[in-house]
Amino acid sequence: MKSFLPALLALAFVACKPNPQENQESSMTPSEEAMETGKDPHSYAKADAQVKHLNWDANISFENKVIEALAEWEIETQTGAENIFFDIYDLEIDSVLVDGEKTAYALSSFDEHLGQGLRIPISESAKKVSIYYRTGDDARALQWLDAEQTADKGHPFLFTQSQAILARSWVPTQDSPGVRFTYEAKVKVPSDMLALMSASNPMEKSADGVYSFEMPQAIPSYLLALSVGNINFEAISDRTGVYAEPSLLEASAYEFADLEKMVQAAEELYGPYAWGRYDLIVLPPSFPFGGMENPRLTFATPTILAGDRSLVSLVAHELAHSWSGNLVTNATWDDFWLNEGFTVYFEHRIMEAVYGREYSEMLANLTRAGLQEAAADMLKEMPNDTKLKLDLEGRNPDDGVTSIPYDKGYFFLRLMEETVGRERFDEFLTNYFQGHKFQVMTTEEFLVYLKANLLSEEEYASVRVDEWIYETGIPDNLPEVESDRFAVVDEALNGFLMSGELVAEDISAAWTTHEWLHFINSIPDTVSAEQLAKLDAAYKFTASNNSEISAAWFQPTIAAAYEAVYPKVESFLISVGRRKFLTPTYKALLNADQGEMAKDIYKKARPNYHAVSRETMDNLLGWEA
Ligand code: BES
Ligand code: ZN
């Protein structure tokens, strides 16, 4: 079939400096090749010439908002290799050397999601490829923040977000989760700033702004990370600690005081932590995610600084990725549930170990309710994205980031745990992580492993494994989650809805954030603005400093046009760039016929958002950038 495709559809590589050739050549696009070989459709890299080690030498210019760097790659080739392919996105390549010799290279045409393939001719004995380059204005992984966008307002800030395929916008790399490499780096920043990476990290500022990093464990490029700012460090234990801007450091150290306990709980569950130190950095509020599992240094949103440690399950989640994802890695973004579903499962287990079953079951209950709501919505619009095994070819892998890989994945694993019992399941998981560490996993390989090492034929059938993985929607053997504490909340809310009576003080005084979240999430669509005002007067939801409470509260209040919440909605959307909060809040405005308000707010907020959040909100709001 392939060979009959018109030449126009084939990818054209155009030869570049230093010896531009006139003739264009064609080869298959990553999508076409994926159809033939099952390889990662989101990378131009090929198996016959792969990177093994990166030596990155970079200068970070806040003045020009540019990273200027040399990426020196040690490579390994197979017999007959004639080219090595890299992924790039809006990088300006200055020159390319192979084993010290300046070499001509070629670039493919630009694809909106994939960027460009960089083809460098090599011989099969080639050992080293050096690429001198600088980042472009559209470097989608990077967010350059002005001083006003930080907590302390005194210094600019830079952070990266490489997952899923954005590493290529700041390093020319083989940007597939299936390609691992070790790295070292030398990074030069302004002398009053600290630089941190997903590697061995400094604990204090250097005099000259030069920092050296080493990452001796092999990682895929979506785990490459860099943060630069006026950042200080505080230790929590010998191997854990927190980085934050000075004004947030004390609050951060308080919030994450249980870091060491979490690492110990995780190790007791599924084996040794493989990465040396485990630290966390609290980023400025525009960070588009809750957290990102960059090895050795989790990146986290400041919106989990609730002051009462109530939102630390996010830390358990990112920590869990040190096994699920960072050790055993999804082979392609279609297998994303192998990263996130396992991680949500592991997260709940860490929370149970550290805070007790009652607590973790409240979390599981919230997860279950969220999953059912999301799946019902998705079944109407994009039913195929409710399968665990995704098909993201030709699409932005970001489209796969929904509650399906996370929460359907979680409940699939929980169902298996309930089917075989915890003892067998834990032994299975421990062996799975230890047996595949620093390797990739496909959904299909996992199923083979599952049959060989856990489920009998009867168990496989009773779980309905194939239905969970390959069919749409949520199978009706979705595990139940009981929570006595939520039952009390249900009763109290029903009482209010029936008679207007508020929850008895002695009952609500003992409620945690999660009971309040369940309370707010359970408010029905039929509630009136007057009823919401009464709840607000009693429980001060609009004034809450807990980001999860705020985002949950925006739902019923926007729907019922409870106007007192609007100023808070606006200030929240302008100051916070975390996509998980932005999407439902803007959607709520649109659904309530408040499209004008949504766009007015977005106009002010958009400059503060990271490219990842901007892309999603542009689409949602029909924004012409
Ligand atoms: N690895 C993800 C974030 C991510 C996924 C970034 C895909 C880009 C593409 C991270 O571990 C994550 O899941 N974060 C969640 C945390 C939550 C589930 C506790 C988030 O940001 O909300
Ligand atoms: Zn995750």
XYZ file of C-alpha atoms and ligand atoms in Angstrom:
648
model
C 0.000 0.000 0.000
C 2.627 2.465 1.174
C 4.613 2.528 -2.022
C 1.580 3.701 -3.985
C 1.094 6.805 -1.886
C 1.540 9.890 -4.023
C 4.981 11.421 -3.595
C 3.387 14.597 -2.274
C 2.221 12.827 0.841
C 5.661 11.493 1.586
C 7.904 13.446 3.850
C 10.440 15.622 2.174
C 13.814 16.132 3.780
C 15.506 19.270 2.575
C 19.277 19.353 2.706
C 20.826 22.187 4.701
C 24.139 23.864 5.489
C 26.996 23.610 5.078
C 26.542 22.047 1.640
C 22.973 22.684 0.616
C 21.907 20.240 -2.038
C 19.242 21.106 -4.517
C 17.529 17.790 -4.662
C 14.805 16.934 -2.209
C 14.515 13.413 -1.010
C 11.568 11.683 0.449
C 11.070 9.149 3.164
C 8.162 7.983 5.257
C 6.590 10.169 7.925
C 6.666 8.833 11.504
C 2.963 7.990 11.154
C 3.455 6.030 7.968
C 6.379 4.201 9.438
C 4.467 3.430 12.598
C 1.758 1.789 10.541
C 4.354 -0.490 9.026
C 6.530 -1.256 12.007
C 4.588 -0.475 15.166
C 7.203 2.097 16.194
C 6.455 5.325 18.039
C 4.431 7.505 15.651
C 5.466 10.670 17.498
C 9.190 10.535 16.815
C 11.422 10.638 13.746
C 14.072 8.535 15.523
C 14.920 5.122 14.109
C 16.210 2.007 15.789
C 19.425 1.595 13.784
C 21.145 4.674 15.232
C 20.297 5.651 18.793
C 21.557 8.119 21.352
C 23.109 6.749 24.548
C 24.534 9.726 26.419
C 24.052 13.484 26.287
C 26.613 16.085 27.207
C 24.682 19.359 27.268
C 26.436 22.692 27.531
C 23.986 25.567 27.723
C 23.792 29.260 28.298
C 20.442 30.566 29.567
C 19.717 34.130 28.497
C 16.779 35.715 30.299
C 17.372 38.912 28.367
C 16.700 37.271 25.017
C 14.600 34.409 26.358
C 16.842 32.005 24.527
C 18.818 28.903 25.384
C 21.975 28.646 23.355
C 23.549 25.239 23.595
C 25.709 22.434 22.380
C 24.126 18.993 22.536
C 26.881 16.443 22.216
C 25.400 12.987 21.788
C 27.206 9.682 22.136
C 25.462 7.295 19.792
C 25.260 3.604 19.036
C 24.722 2.339 15.524
C 23.745 -0.949 13.986
C 25.404 -2.454 10.965
C 24.425 -0.617 7.832
C 23.174 2.559 9.536
C 23.476 5.508 7.178
C 21.687 8.260 9.048
C 20.762 9.252 12.550
C 17.422 11.024 13.053
C 16.583 13.546 15.757
C 13.394 15.379 16.647
C 13.424 19.146 16.806
C 10.730 21.803 17.210
C 11.490 25.425 16.345
C 15.214 25.018 17.004
C 17.693 27.041 15.049
C 20.559 24.714 14.161
C 23.903 26.478 13.809
C 26.067 23.518 12.893
C 26.374 19.767 13.144
C 29.538 17.737 13.619
C 29.962 13.988 13.403
C 33.040 12.807 15.311
C 34.370 16.357 15.141
C 33.819 16.800 11.389
C 31.387 19.423 10.188
C 28.597 17.625 8.362
C 25.688 18.465 6.101
C 22.272 17.642 7.491
C 18.685 17.694 6.303
C 15.405 18.820 7.811
C 11.965 17.450 7.074
C 9.034 19.749 6.468
C 7.353 21.089 9.597
C 4.534 19.137 11.223
C 2.388 21.069 13.703
C 2.664 18.391 16.407
C 5.945 16.684 15.614
C 8.039 19.622 14.532
C 10.819 18.478 12.225
C 13.000 15.465 11.705
C 16.708 16.253 11.624
C 18.601 13.759 9.487
C 22.337 13.535 9.896
C 24.282 11.229 7.570
C 26.698 9.003 9.456
C 28.795 5.942 8.874
C 28.095 2.877 10.959
C 31.270 3.531 12.934
C 30.167 7.029 14.022
C 30.432 7.635 17.775
C 29.542 11.236 18.472
C 27.149 13.822 17.055
C 27.490 17.452 18.154
C 24.672 19.897 17.488
C 25.094 23.625 18.086
C 21.720 25.315 18.283
C 19.463 27.851 19.938
C 15.814 27.700 20.989
C 13.127 29.599 19.085
C 10.328 31.931 20.181
C 7.894 29.046 19.967
C 9.821 26.722 22.299
C 6.741 25.036 23.670
C 8.407 23.292 26.603
C 9.742 26.538 28.016
C 8.008 29.151 30.046
C 9.989 32.315 30.598
C 8.383 34.225 33.433
C 8.943 37.869 34.222
C 9.705 38.727 37.835
C 6.075 39.832 38.428
C 4.852 36.326 37.602
C 6.807 34.770 40.481
C 6.049 34.653 44.195
C 8.885 36.971 45.177
C 8.600 39.323 42.185
C 12.342 39.975 42.243
C 13.793 37.643 39.602
C 12.618 36.102 36.359
C 12.048 32.359 36.252
C 12.346 29.612 33.661
C 10.939 26.127 33.784
C 10.531 23.339 31.237
C 7.727 20.837 30.678
C 8.957 18.141 28.311
C 6.215 15.522 28.496
C 4.861 14.409 26.168
C 6.805 15.525 23.056
C 8.075 18.975 23.953
C 11.673 18.129 24.910
C 12.475 18.549 21.223
C 11.719 22.269 21.551
C 14.724 22.822 23.829
C 17.077 19.924 23.019
C 17.525 18.159 19.668
C 16.748 14.656 20.847
C 15.271 11.288 19.965
C 12.048 12.269 21.613
C 10.410 8.898 22.112
C 9.711 7.300 25.498
C 11.401 4.188 24.106
C 14.833 5.833 23.753
C 16.814 6.172 26.997
C 20.093 7.923 27.647
C 22.226 9.127 30.536
C 23.278 12.763 30.656
C 25.557 15.360 32.081
C 25.164 19.095 31.733
C 26.869 22.388 32.342
C 24.437 25.265 32.565
C 25.260 28.957 32.827
C 22.627 31.268 34.334
C 22.719 34.811 35.809
C 24.879 34.687 38.910
C 22.128 35.386 41.448
C 20.061 32.418 40.299
C 19.963 28.685 40.893
C 19.612 26.078 38.135
C 18.104 22.637 38.753
C 17.627 19.637 36.482
C 16.242 16.103 36.576
C 19.686 15.051 37.802
C 22.136 15.531 40.693
C 21.362 19.026 41.933
C 23.072 21.869 43.789
C 21.702 22.863 47.198
C 22.900 26.430 47.040
C 23.726 29.109 44.512
C 27.166 29.180 42.955
C 29.159 32.409 42.815
C 29.412 32.477 39.028
C 26.037 31.075 37.982
C 27.598 27.952 36.472
C 26.141 24.587 37.504
C 27.090 21.028 36.662
C 24.680 18.113 36.572
C 24.925 14.399 36.228
C 22.229 11.855 35.517
C 23.817 8.400 35.589
C 20.510 6.540 35.272
C 19.172 6.322 31.737
C 15.972 8.303 31.102
C 13.749 9.007 28.108
C 13.769 12.624 26.932
C 10.294 13.456 28.230
C 11.970 13.393 31.653
C 14.568 16.019 30.752
C 13.886 19.051 32.899
C 15.348 22.395 33.869
C 14.296 25.115 36.292
C 16.070 28.422 36.845
C 15.156 31.100 39.333
C 15.775 32.631 42.706
C 15.376 29.286 44.423
C 16.420 28.070 47.879
C 16.583 24.594 49.367
C 15.454 23.082 52.645
C 16.138 19.489 53.648
C 13.335 17.261 54.932
C 15.473 14.159 55.518
C 18.903 12.963 54.430
C 17.653 12.116 50.973
C 14.575 14.330 50.531
C 14.033 18.075 50.456
C 12.164 21.010 48.992
C 13.185 23.790 46.618
C 11.123 26.977 46.370
C 11.358 30.706 46.057
C 12.481 32.127 49.425
C 9.052 33.427 50.442
C 7.451 30.004 49.851
C 10.166 27.824 51.330
C 8.912 27.574 54.888
C 5.331 26.861 53.860
C 6.611 24.292 51.361
C 8.765 22.487 53.919
C 5.744 22.355 56.250
C 3.388 21.079 53.545
C 5.732 18.316 52.423
C 7.071 17.268 55.809
C 5.976 13.662 55.109
C 8.178 13.277 52.026
C 10.551 10.802 53.659
C 7.667 8.768 55.085
C 6.189 8.532 51.620
C 9.421 7.322 50.058
C 9.754 4.686 52.766
C 6.160 3.551 52.290
C 6.714 3.298 48.537
C 9.889 1.264 48.974
C 8.150 -1.106 51.347
C 5.461 -1.666 48.763
C 7.370 -2.215 45.536
C 11.113 -2.232 46.131
C 14.010 0.187 46.418
C 13.858 3.765 45.162
C 16.284 3.706 42.251
C 17.177 7.343 41.760
C 19.255 8.462 44.753
C 17.736 11.674 46.128
C 14.047 12.582 45.975
C 13.448 16.333 46.037
C 10.560 18.511 45.009
C 10.437 22.027 43.595
C 7.463 24.321 44.054
C 7.092 26.267 40.807
C 5.262 29.514 40.024
C 1.469 29.184 39.630
C 1.528 29.113 35.827
C 2.959 25.578 35.871
C 0.419 23.807 33.635
C 0.241 20.581 35.625
C -0.260 19.592 39.206
C 3.031 17.790 39.172
C 5.617 16.322 36.831
C 7.687 13.306 37.773
C 11.077 14.594 36.633
C 13.544 12.063 38.070
C 15.098 13.088 41.399
C 13.189 16.378 41.291
C 9.403 16.421 41.068
C 8.076 19.674 39.645
C 4.948 20.808 41.518
C 2.301 23.495 41.318
C 2.077 25.912 44.261
C -1.690 25.287 44.277
C -1.065 22.282 46.529
C 0.247 24.558 49.279
C -3.037 24.398 51.172
C -1.428 25.018 54.553
C -2.826 21.810 56.033
C -1.128 19.075 53.965
C -4.501 18.106 52.553
C -3.368 17.941 48.917
C -0.205 15.869 49.278
C -1.597 12.881 47.404
C -0.179 14.669 44.385
C 3.293 14.166 45.826
C 2.533 10.479 46.371
C 1.537 10.363 42.708
C 4.729 11.940 41.360
C 6.835 9.844 43.715
C 5.086 6.680 42.528
C 6.177 7.514 38.981
C 9.739 6.812 40.150
C 8.673 3.180 39.605
C 5.700 3.315 37.220
C 6.804 5.453 34.310
C 10.368 6.357 35.149
C 11.591 2.780 35.751
C 9.077 0.935 33.562
C 8.093 3.301 30.789
C 5.209 3.317 28.332
C 6.647 2.404 24.951
C 4.529 4.942 23.099
C 1.919 7.497 24.150
C -0.772 5.007 23.101
C 0.325 2.976 26.142
C 0.085 6.003 28.448
C -2.199 4.132 30.875
C 0.803 1.949 31.775
C 2.416 5.088 33.191
C -0.572 6.813 34.732
C -2.952 4.008 35.715
C -0.207 2.186 37.607
C 0.817 5.465 39.179
C -2.669 6.320 40.430
C -2.900 2.801 41.875
C 0.505 3.140 43.558
C -0.403 6.673 44.740
C -3.476 5.330 46.532
C -1.393 2.591 48.116
C 1.172 5.098 49.400
C -1.627 7.265 50.801
C -3.162 4.242 52.485
C 0.181 3.238 54.001
C 0.955 6.709 55.338
C -2.519 8.065 56.240
C -4.740 4.994 56.580
C -7.377 3.174 54.565
C -10.216 5.490 55.539
C -8.365 8.432 54.044
C -7.276 6.633 50.870
C -10.800 5.341 50.316
C -12.089 8.899 50.351
C -9.575 9.647 47.604
C -10.655 6.526 45.690
C -14.268 7.542 46.023
C -13.573 10.995 44.561
C -11.580 9.321 41.776
C -14.469 6.985 40.963
C -17.044 9.752 40.791
C -14.747 11.848 38.593
C -14.132 8.923 36.265
C -17.799 8.166 35.762
C -18.605 11.766 34.973
C -15.675 12.147 32.581
C -16.365 8.851 30.816
C -20.020 9.740 30.300
C -18.984 13.029 28.657
C -16.276 11.463 26.538
C -18.510 8.682 25.272
C -20.560 11.313 23.457
C -17.699 13.265 21.902
C -14.739 10.902 21.503
C -15.699 7.371 22.488
C -12.445 5.831 21.256
C -10.480 7.873 23.763
C -12.258 5.946 26.541
C -10.230 2.832 25.667
C -7.189 2.225 27.823
C -5.106 1.443 24.750
C -5.192 4.693 22.806
C -4.670 5.492 19.157
C -3.005 8.887 19.005
C -1.315 8.536 15.678
C -1.456 11.776 13.727
C -2.723 13.590 16.807
C -1.161 15.536 19.621
C -0.353 12.967 22.344
C -1.646 15.567 24.757
C -5.143 14.545 23.567
C -4.649 11.317 25.497
C -4.309 13.095 28.834
C -7.806 12.450 30.192
C -9.103 10.630 33.263
C -9.190 7.383 31.265
C -5.501 6.372 31.445
C -5.407 7.628 35.029
C -8.600 6.521 36.644
C -9.941 3.782 34.405
C -6.382 2.458 34.586
C -6.490 2.665 38.374
C -9.765 0.794 38.667
C -8.605 -1.889 36.256
C -5.630 -2.568 38.517
C -7.803 -2.364 41.612
C -10.155 -4.906 40.091
C -7.240 -7.277 39.556
C -6.096 -6.702 43.139
C -9.581 -7.530 44.400
C -9.726 -10.607 42.168
C -6.428 -12.214 43.181
C -5.977 -10.695 46.644
C -3.494 -8.109 47.762
C -0.664 -10.469 48.556
C -0.476 -11.959 45.100
C -1.018 -8.598 43.457
C 1.747 -6.876 45.400
C 4.205 -9.634 44.649
C 3.272 -9.384 40.990
C 3.786 -5.617 40.919
C 7.121 -5.798 42.737
C 8.397 -8.309 40.204
C 6.950 -6.313 37.333
C 8.837 -3.156 38.361
C 12.083 -4.933 39.239
C 11.956 -7.189 36.197
C 11.463 -4.375 33.690
C 13.393 -1.516 35.242
C 14.893 0.944 32.779
C 12.886 -0.738 30.039
C 9.818 0.071 28.003
C 6.509 -1.736 28.078
C 3.730 -1.982 25.535
C 0.150 -2.811 26.421
C 0.455 -6.076 24.503
C 3.649 -7.136 26.291
C 1.995 -6.307 29.580
C -0.942 -8.584 28.794
C 1.415 -11.438 27.977
C 3.242 -10.831 31.253
C -0.056 -10.634 33.114
C -1.202 -14.002 31.804
C 2.145 -15.616 32.512
C 2.605 -14.195 36.002
C -0.701 -13.305 37.603
C -4.060 -14.243 36.178
C -5.318 -17.740 35.552
C -7.544 -18.184 32.513
C -10.636 -18.003 34.712
C -9.402 -14.882 36.466
C -8.523 -13.242 33.145
C -12.036 -13.928 31.940
C -13.742 -12.762 35.104
C -11.810 -9.481 35.146
C -12.720 -9.092 31.440
C -9.244 -7.818 30.708
C -9.698 -7.295 26.979
C -12.884 -5.334 27.492
C -11.112 -3.013 29.942
C -8.198 -2.452 27.601
C -9.670 -2.428 24.125
C -13.306 -1.411 24.478
C -14.949 1.936 25.072
C -16.620 3.051 28.277
C -16.360 1.656 31.788
C -17.120 -2.063 32.194
C -19.877 -2.808 34.693
C -17.510 -4.714 36.965
C -16.033 -1.371 38.012
C -15.029 -1.851 41.673
C -17.229 -0.252 44.311
C -15.728 2.114 46.869
C -17.384 2.357 50.261
C -16.800 5.363 52.468
C -18.646 5.745 55.754
C -17.330 9.251 56.032
C -18.845 10.214 52.693
C -22.130 8.597 53.720
C -22.334 11.151 56.531
C -21.673 13.921 54.015
C -24.419 12.620 51.709
C -26.873 12.643 54.554
C -25.960 16.173 55.567
C -26.239 17.487 52.003
C -29.602 15.808 51.499
C -30.807 17.362 54.732
C -29.837 20.785 53.460
C -31.446 20.277 50.079
C -34.702 19.012 51.608
C -35.123 21.431 54.482
C -32.481 24.128 54.140
C -30.900 22.985 57.351
C -27.144 23.393 57.605
C -24.846 20.592 58.664
C -24.596 20.400 62.439
C -21.505 22.247 63.616
C -20.173 19.280 65.605
C -20.312 17.118 62.475
C -18.833 19.501 59.906
C -16.076 20.706 62.241
C -14.352 17.338 61.823
C -14.594 17.271 58.021
C -11.426 17.217 55.969
C -10.890 18.800 52.562
C -12.013 15.547 50.970
C -15.358 15.499 52.722
C -15.920 19.087 51.650
C -14.952 18.188 48.093
C -17.461 15.353 48.116
C -20.068 17.720 49.555
C -19.492 20.334 46.835
C -19.226 17.783 44.019
C -22.549 16.265 45.089
C -24.511 19.517 44.883
C -27.131 18.839 42.182
C -27.662 20.964 39.036
C -31.014 22.072 40.366
C -29.556 24.085 43.227
C -30.421 27.786 43.260
C -28.151 30.787 43.693
C -29.946 31.509 46.990
C -29.151 28.065 48.326
C -25.524 28.478 47.269
C -25.396 31.851 49.028
C -26.585 30.201 52.191
C -23.907 27.519 51.973
C -21.285 30.134 51.195
C -22.270 32.238 54.189
C -21.949 29.220 56.440
C -18.844 27.522 55.004
C -16.942 30.360 53.294
C -16.280 28.360 50.121
C -15.709 31.421 47.925
C -13.063 32.680 50.319
C -11.302 29.304 50.576
C -7.561 29.220 49.993
C -7.673 25.574 49.034
C -7.378 25.367 45.243
C -9.280 22.079 44.980
C -12.168 23.494 46.996
C -12.190 26.649 44.853
C -12.189 24.761 41.559
C -14.932 22.412 42.777
C -17.021 25.313 44.097
C -16.838 27.107 40.727
C -18.892 24.325 39.149
C -22.285 24.653 40.843
C -21.905 28.387 41.412
C -21.148 29.258 37.791
C -23.953 26.945 36.636
C -26.467 28.637 38.928
C -25.174 32.155 38.146
C -24.229 32.782 41.763
C -22.607 36.112 40.970
C -20.713 36.541 44.210
C -18.222 33.957 42.970
C -17.302 35.784 39.725
C -14.494 37.996 41.110
C -12.887 34.929 42.645
C -13.234 33.006 39.382
C -11.500 35.829 37.561
C -8.612 36.232 39.991
C -8.151 32.461 40.131
C -8.051 32.060 36.359
C -5.612 34.928 36.023
C -3.192 33.733 38.672
C -3.318 29.947 38.176
C -2.246 28.179 34.976
C -2.913 24.587 36.054
C -4.861 23.047 33.220
C -6.811 20.631 35.394
C -8.497 23.676 36.978
C -8.709 25.857 33.895
C -10.517 23.410 31.628
C -13.541 22.698 33.845
C -13.837 26.319 34.947
C -13.831 27.784 31.437
C -16.165 24.987 30.343
C -18.550 25.837 33.168
C -18.603 29.461 32.004
C -19.329 28.406 28.429
C -22.078 26.017 29.514
C -23.681 28.753 31.596
C -23.814 31.095 28.578
C -21.059 33.202 30.040
C -18.866 32.988 26.958
C -18.256 36.729 27.002
C -17.000 36.619 30.561
C -14.847 33.602 29.734
C -13.208 35.433 26.840
C -12.741 38.674 28.797
C -10.990 36.776 31.550
C -8.983 34.679 29.107
C -7.700 37.782 27.376
C -6.161 38.931 30.644
C -5.055 35.491 31.764
C -3.609 34.071 28.552
C -0.232 35.857 28.749
C 0.342 34.102 32.076
C -0.294 30.602 30.779
C 2.266 28.051 29.637
C 2.000 26.954 25.979
C 0.445 23.628 27.008
C -2.455 25.292 28.806
C -2.738 27.968 26.143
C -3.158 25.398 23.406
C -5.980 23.648 25.240
C -7.783 26.876 26.180
C -7.360 28.371 22.686
C -9.185 25.339 21.318
C -11.840 25.358 24.013
C -12.617 29.045 23.631
C -12.168 29.221 19.859
C -9.392 31.760 20.383
C -7.559 33.075 17.344
C -4.022 33.599 18.583
N 3.119 12.970 34.089
C 1.961 13.663 34.505
C 1.781 14.995 33.849
C 1.717 14.972 32.347
C 1.077 13.955 31.659
C 2.287 15.979 31.619
C 1.052 13.952 30.273
C 2.246 15.979 30.243
C 1.627 14.962 29.557
C 1.935 13.825 36.014
O 2.456 12.749 36.709
C 0.502 13.903 36.430
O -0.184 12.949 36.214
N 0.082 15.002 37.021
C -1.247 15.160 37.538
C -1.212 14.833 38.996
C -2.370 14.138 39.554
C -2.931 13.010 38.777
C -2.124 13.766 40.998
C -1.668 16.586 37.322
O -0.843 17.378 36.845
O -2.778 16.946 37.610
Zn 1.144 11.050 36.550
